[in-house]
Amino acid sequence: WSVGFAGLPGPLEGEVHFAPPLPETLVRDTVGLLEDVETPLYERLLIAAHTVGLGKAPASLADKIAVALRSFDASLAEVEERVLHQLVMVLAMAASDCRHVELARAVENFLVHRPSLPIAVRLHAGLTAYGAFEEESEWIGSVVTLARRLMAQGLDRDQAAHVLFVLTTMCEAKWSLRAPLGAILARLRASAQRL
């Protein structure tokens, strides 16, 4: 239950905190790993993000992960596609788990500036990261912004249909999303229906 509930968005999950604090030695070792330039950055980020999922991480550790992610400048061709998809999802879950807005924003920027990533990965990782927001208004604003940013990059028919399905499903679960996403959903419907 600790793992399952910890990853849900703050406004949906109700701010219930189950996870115990991470041991100080584990935090210290993880910070040391993040600073180890001998290890590829994507490996350091993946290990650090997995560590955050083991318990309640201090904000200082999430800060360091966000800074490291922002410095990620390796060509995506250097990272196996499967590993890259895992990396962004685990980073998104880490941001959500520790309710760290800056890490969520770092994940969002990483996703939006890499259009070569599949749309499903960018959409689902972004939405997962937004679990960092405890205020529903901030969460809704972020969901709307992500949808706009992804649409601005151009979506083909199948991509538009996928985004439409996900956002429509979210609107069924959370009615407060309907009005803010109304215009976006209309555009997605038109894109998904074009030949």
Tab-separated table of C-alpha atoms in Angstrom, residues 27-174:
chain	number	residue	atom	x	y	z
A	27	VAL	CA	20.580	9.186	1.373
A	28	ARG	CA	24.284	9.959	1.798
A	29	ASP	CA	25.316	7.089	-0.490
A	30	THR	CA	22.789	8.168	-3.136
A	31	VAL	CA	24.065	11.752	-3.081
A	32	GLY	CA	27.599	10.390	-3.467
A	33	LEU	CA	26.494	8.317	-6.432
A	34	LEU	CA	24.887	11.346	-8.111
A	35	GLU	CA	28.243	13.127	-7.904
A	36	ASP	CA	30.246	10.187	-9.292
A	37	VAL	CA	31.233	11.347	-12.789
A	38	GLU	CA	32.701	7.926	-13.613
A	39	THR	CA	29.179	6.487	-13.864
A	40	PRO	CA	26.975	7.559	-16.820
A	41	LEU	CA	24.468	10.172	-15.744
A	42	TYR	CA	21.434	8.175	-16.851
A	43	GLU	CA	22.535	5.288	-14.591
A	44	ARG	CA	23.031	7.631	-11.642
A	45	LEU	CA	19.611	9.185	-12.194
A	46	LEU	CA	17.927	5.802	-12.506
A	47	ILE	CA	19.448	4.488	-9.272
A	48	ALA	CA	18.695	7.710	-7.376
A	49	ALA	CA	15.094	7.767	-8.586
A	50	HIS	CA	14.602	4.124	-7.576
A	51	THR	CA	16.035	4.963	-4.148
A	52	VAL	CA	13.465	7.734	-3.667
A	53	GLY	CA	10.747	5.130	-4.199
A	54	LEU	CA	11.961	3.115	-1.227
A	55	GLY	CA	10.764	5.593	1.383
A	56	LYS	CA	10.242	9.243	2.214
A	57	ALA	CA	13.187	11.110	0.711
A	58	PRO	CA	14.440	14.445	2.041
A	59	ALA	CA	13.865	17.438	-0.220
A	60	SER	CA	17.629	17.896	-0.521
A	61	LEU	CA	17.957	14.553	-2.338
A	62	ALA	CA	15.135	15.390	-4.738
A	63	ASP	CA	16.789	18.787	-5.325
A	64	LYS	CA	20.005	17.051	-6.372
A	65	ILE	CA	18.156	14.685	-8.695
A	66	ALA	CA	16.389	17.643	-10.336
A	67	VAL	CA	19.699	19.473	-10.835
A	68	ALA	CA	21.307	16.350	-12.309
A	69	LEU	CA	18.362	15.806	-14.664
A	70	ARG	CA	18.552	19.401	-15.870
A	71	SER	CA	22.218	18.843	-16.713
A	72	PHE	CA	21.427	15.758	-18.811
A	73	ASP	CA	22.984	16.541	-22.171
A	74	ALA	CA	23.896	13.107	-23.506
A	75	SER	CA	22.570	12.171	-26.895
A	76	LEU	CA	19.522	9.984	-26.487
A	77	ALA	CA	21.124	7.654	-29.033
A	78	GLU	CA	23.658	6.750	-26.329
A	79	VAL	CA	20.927	5.314	-24.094
A	80	GLU	CA	19.014	2.168	-24.983
A	81	GLU	CA	15.385	3.058	-25.743
A	82	ARG	CA	13.956	0.654	-23.143
A	83	VAL	CA	16.262	2.100	-20.472
A	84	LEU	CA	15.342	5.665	-21.409
A	85	HIS	CA	11.623	4.922	-21.108
A	86	GLN	CA	12.220	3.309	-17.733
A	87	LEU	CA	14.333	6.291	-16.644
A	88	VAL	CA	11.665	8.901	-17.359
A	89	MET	CA	8.905	6.856	-15.713
A	90	VAL	CA	10.954	6.183	-12.574
A	91	LEU	CA	11.938	9.864	-12.360
A	92	ALA	CA	8.270	10.830	-12.736
A	93	MET	CA	7.272	8.429	-9.948
A	94	ALA	CA	10.077	9.818	-7.766
A	95	ALA	CA	8.776	13.376	-8.228
A	96	SER	CA	5.270	12.239	-7.338
A	97	ASP	CA	6.374	10.068	-4.418
A	98	CYS	CA	8.265	12.851	-2.665
A	99	ARG	CA	5.872	15.652	-3.717
A	100	HIS	CA	8.798	17.581	-5.198
A	101	VAL	CA	7.585	20.263	-7.622
A	102	GLU	CA	11.038	21.168	-8.969
A	103	LEU	CA	11.755	17.551	-9.853
A	104	ALA	CA	8.339	17.333	-11.535
A	105	ARG	CA	9.177	20.444	-13.592
A	106	ALA	CA	12.598	19.005	-14.493
A	107	VAL	CA	10.903	15.807	-15.708
A	108	GLU	CA	8.371	17.844	-17.679
A	109	ASN	CA	11.093	19.890	-19.398
A	110	PHE	CA	13.110	16.755	-20.162
A	111	LEU	CA	10.066	15.193	-21.826
A	112	VAL	CA	8.849	18.197	-23.768
A	113	HIS	CA	12.279	18.985	-25.208
A	114	ARG	CA	12.769	15.447	-26.513
A	115	PRO	CA	10.115	14.963	-29.201
A	116	SER	CA	11.840	11.760	-30.332
A	117	LEU	CA	10.385	10.034	-27.269
A	118	PRO	CA	7.073	8.293	-28.015
A	119	ILE	CA	4.038	10.430	-27.230
A	120	ALA	CA	2.708	7.824	-24.789
A	121	VAL	CA	5.917	7.945	-22.751
A	122	ARG	CA	5.942	11.743	-22.653
A	123	LEU	CA	2.262	11.955	-21.751
A	124	HIS	CA	2.189	9.263	-19.066
A	125	ALA	CA	5.484	10.287	-17.460
A	126	GLY	CA	4.395	13.930	-17.371
A	127	LEU	CA	1.036	13.099	-15.826
A	128	THR	CA	2.715	10.838	-13.266
A	129	ALA	CA	5.201	13.552	-12.299
A	130	TYR	CA	2.341	15.950	-11.618
A	131	GLY	CA	1.466	13.921	-8.556
A	132	ALA	CA	4.000	16.263	-6.946
A	133	PHE	CA	1.339	18.973	-6.770
A	134	GLU	CA	-0.716	18.889	-3.608
A	135	GLU	CA	-3.040	21.703	-4.689
A	136	GLU	CA	-5.650	20.619	-7.198
A	137	SER	CA	-5.515	23.933	-9.084
A	138	GLU	CA	-1.764	23.543	-9.680
A	139	TRP	CA	-2.261	19.948	-10.783
A	140	ILE	CA	-5.013	20.909	-13.252
A	141	GLY	CA	-2.928	23.783	-14.625
A	142	SER	CA	0.007	21.446	-15.202
A	143	VAL	CA	-2.136	18.827	-16.971
A	144	VAL	CA	-3.534	21.519	-19.293
A	145	THR	CA	-0.073	22.960	-19.969
A	146	LEU	CA	1.381	19.548	-20.808
A	147	ALA	CA	-1.477	18.817	-23.226
A	148	ARG	CA	-0.938	22.182	-24.946
A	149	ARG	CA	2.818	21.701	-25.181
A	150	LEU	CA	2.459	18.237	-26.681
A	151	MET	CA	-0.144	19.448	-29.190
A	152	ALA	CA	2.086	22.356	-30.197
A	153	GLN	CA	4.662	19.842	-31.443
A	154	GLY	CA	2.127	18.351	-33.837
A	155	LEU	CA	0.357	15.030	-33.370
A	156	ASP	CA	-0.561	12.519	-36.022
A	157	ARG	CA	-3.979	10.869	-36.001
A	158	ASP	CA	-2.984	7.926	-33.781
A	159	GLN	CA	-1.124	10.147	-31.317
A	160	ALA	CA	-4.075	12.521	-31.074
A	161	ALA	CA	-6.407	9.563	-30.480
A	162	HIS	CA	-4.206	8.275	-27.672
A	163	VAL	CA	-3.940	11.660	-25.938
A	164	LEU	CA	-7.691	12.149	-26.366
A	165	PHE	CA	-8.424	8.752	-24.800
A	166	VAL	CA	-6.171	9.440	-21.787
A	167	LEU	CA	-7.467	12.961	-21.153
A	168	THR	CA	-11.109	11.952	-21.644
A	169	THR	CA	-10.650	9.121	-19.160
A	170	MET	CA	-9.088	11.546	-16.689
A	171	CYS	CA	-12.046	13.908	-17.121
A	172	GLU	CA	-14.417	11.064	-16.266
A	173	ALA	CA	-12.482	10.449	-13.047
A	174	LYS	CA	-11.941	14.121	-12.181
